[in-house]
């Protein structure tokens, strides 16, 4: 009886071994298509429905998946490998399957006013060179941008034209003209964007909206009130109208020579608040206490060795066992304890 | 010139407290006169009210400096402490570092302080704590940030940095133009 069971056991063990060492090579009619970059394997083999039914669906699917995964892993092993911190890593190639778009493609934006005009007139875009020869600097410079050629704001000498006022600052005039051109360009650019996104921009003042919030209404009221010839000075207020909140300067600073004592008071309060808020640096405290403990232990150990070997004097780190003040020193701000000095440090 | 706003005052006090801790109130509340902080072209100046009243007579573009410049606010509103504040930091400093005579020169040229140049350091200095650097004769040389806590300082090798240089008195010569 024992012999039978031993044989059975051996047979079972052999079978398990065989299953574990299932062959790495897998037989397939058609080769699989691999996209190793995406870790993808496409199996185009026909599935015999007889196999599917007779063996049990779960088992069949599991063995199919196992075979295909084995083939994919074989492919991965064919790639060049490198060792990265004791881990063997294979370098995946480029992905070959093209994934579809996540979002819909962008819509073309409407043409700007200039583009419409150019189309109308048949004006083609002429390709211009990036660099232009600058006669005064005798070198090639950009057509526009930083350090451009022929920059009239950068001239050091401007002749006053006969017709202009002799006290006028020509340099300032050129700078102002440039700023105005820049502002106009920016304005037109923003108008183009608003037209493209179909945002209504107001000519002057506020935009009409379907539902207006309370402060928008208040703002509208104040704008309407000041839109008179005398800027709202002779307009009667409504019965419960409050003066507008943020009219005038957007940022308000304290006066230069205000009340010194109140300023001092505010600063002291601020300091007090800051003082209460700072947390005790627990982590560093813990680290320092730990280090202090270690130092103390080392010193104790050395002293013991020193006592055992009286001939050879130990180094003896400062000797003191140190008061067992387990790290009560406050982190950072208190600074005080001058105990346990190493020679030369305070 | 204008007084500092709440946030600016807060940023500045936080920076100062890294070096002098709660002693800032001794700067704010002085027994010998009313002193105040004012902001002019992004720089913070500390002056008595007498000087302030005199300074109001100058236009903004003509006024270069008033009282002592403590530091300036950068474009991103961070506060940077200048060496000119040393006279006010040194007497109230919480954590001090004394530098050996050999390494003094090196620090004054703008280098960091190595362990080999470290003379003394106050006990309980945390890492990255603001410290004021003195010579062995107790002359304030500048200030910096402790690269290692006092405990660690004891163990590291002599070539490692213990104090990061932030400002030294040599800057009065090196960066004359930018110091106002």
XYZ file of C-alpha atoms in Angstrom, chain B residues 3-68:
66
model
C 5.525 102.374 3.930
C 5.536 98.608 3.513
C 2.279 96.744 3.018
C 1.273 93.926 5.352
C 2.630 91.185 3.158
C 5.863 92.976 2.485
C 6.355 93.578 6.197
C 5.618 89.948 6.877
C 8.106 88.682 4.279
C 10.768 90.997 5.575
C 10.227 90.097 9.211
C 10.322 86.431 8.382
C 13.670 86.911 6.730
C 15.020 88.976 9.583
C 13.753 86.555 12.199
C 15.886 83.869 10.614
C 18.903 85.793 11.825
C 17.801 87.670 14.920
C 14.721 85.803 16.090
C 12.389 87.776 18.336
C 14.847 90.630 18.698
C 13.160 92.316 15.773
C 10.923 94.071 18.225
C 13.991 95.834 19.526
C 14.402 97.258 16.048
C 10.758 98.213 15.728
C 10.322 99.618 19.189
C 13.415 101.554 20.127
C 13.793 103.531 23.320
C 15.954 106.217 21.710
C 13.602 107.367 18.972
C 10.967 106.335 16.446
C 12.520 104.376 13.635
C 10.599 103.071 10.675
C 10.937 101.048 7.491
C 10.147 102.585 4.174
C 10.177 101.193 0.687
C 11.825 103.121 -2.116
C 12.306 101.596 -5.562
C 11.990 98.079 -4.181
C 14.590 98.669 -1.485
C 13.755 98.725 2.198
C 15.335 101.526 4.223
C 15.441 101.836 7.991
C 15.553 105.366 9.270
C 14.534 107.610 12.100
C 11.470 109.762 11.621
C 13.612 112.917 11.561
C 15.472 111.665 8.520
C 12.197 110.532 6.986
C 10.722 113.979 7.263
C 13.802 115.463 5.625
C 13.688 112.879 2.870
C 10.189 113.872 1.853
C 11.689 116.942 0.271
C 13.272 114.941 -2.530
C 11.526 113.729 -5.653
C 11.466 110.006 -6.282
C 13.920 109.919 -9.125
C 16.424 112.122 -7.308
C 16.324 110.202 -4.039
C 18.946 107.465 -3.974
C 19.109 106.272 -0.399
C 17.728 107.115 3.044
C 18.978 105.840 6.382
C 20.280 102.256 6.122
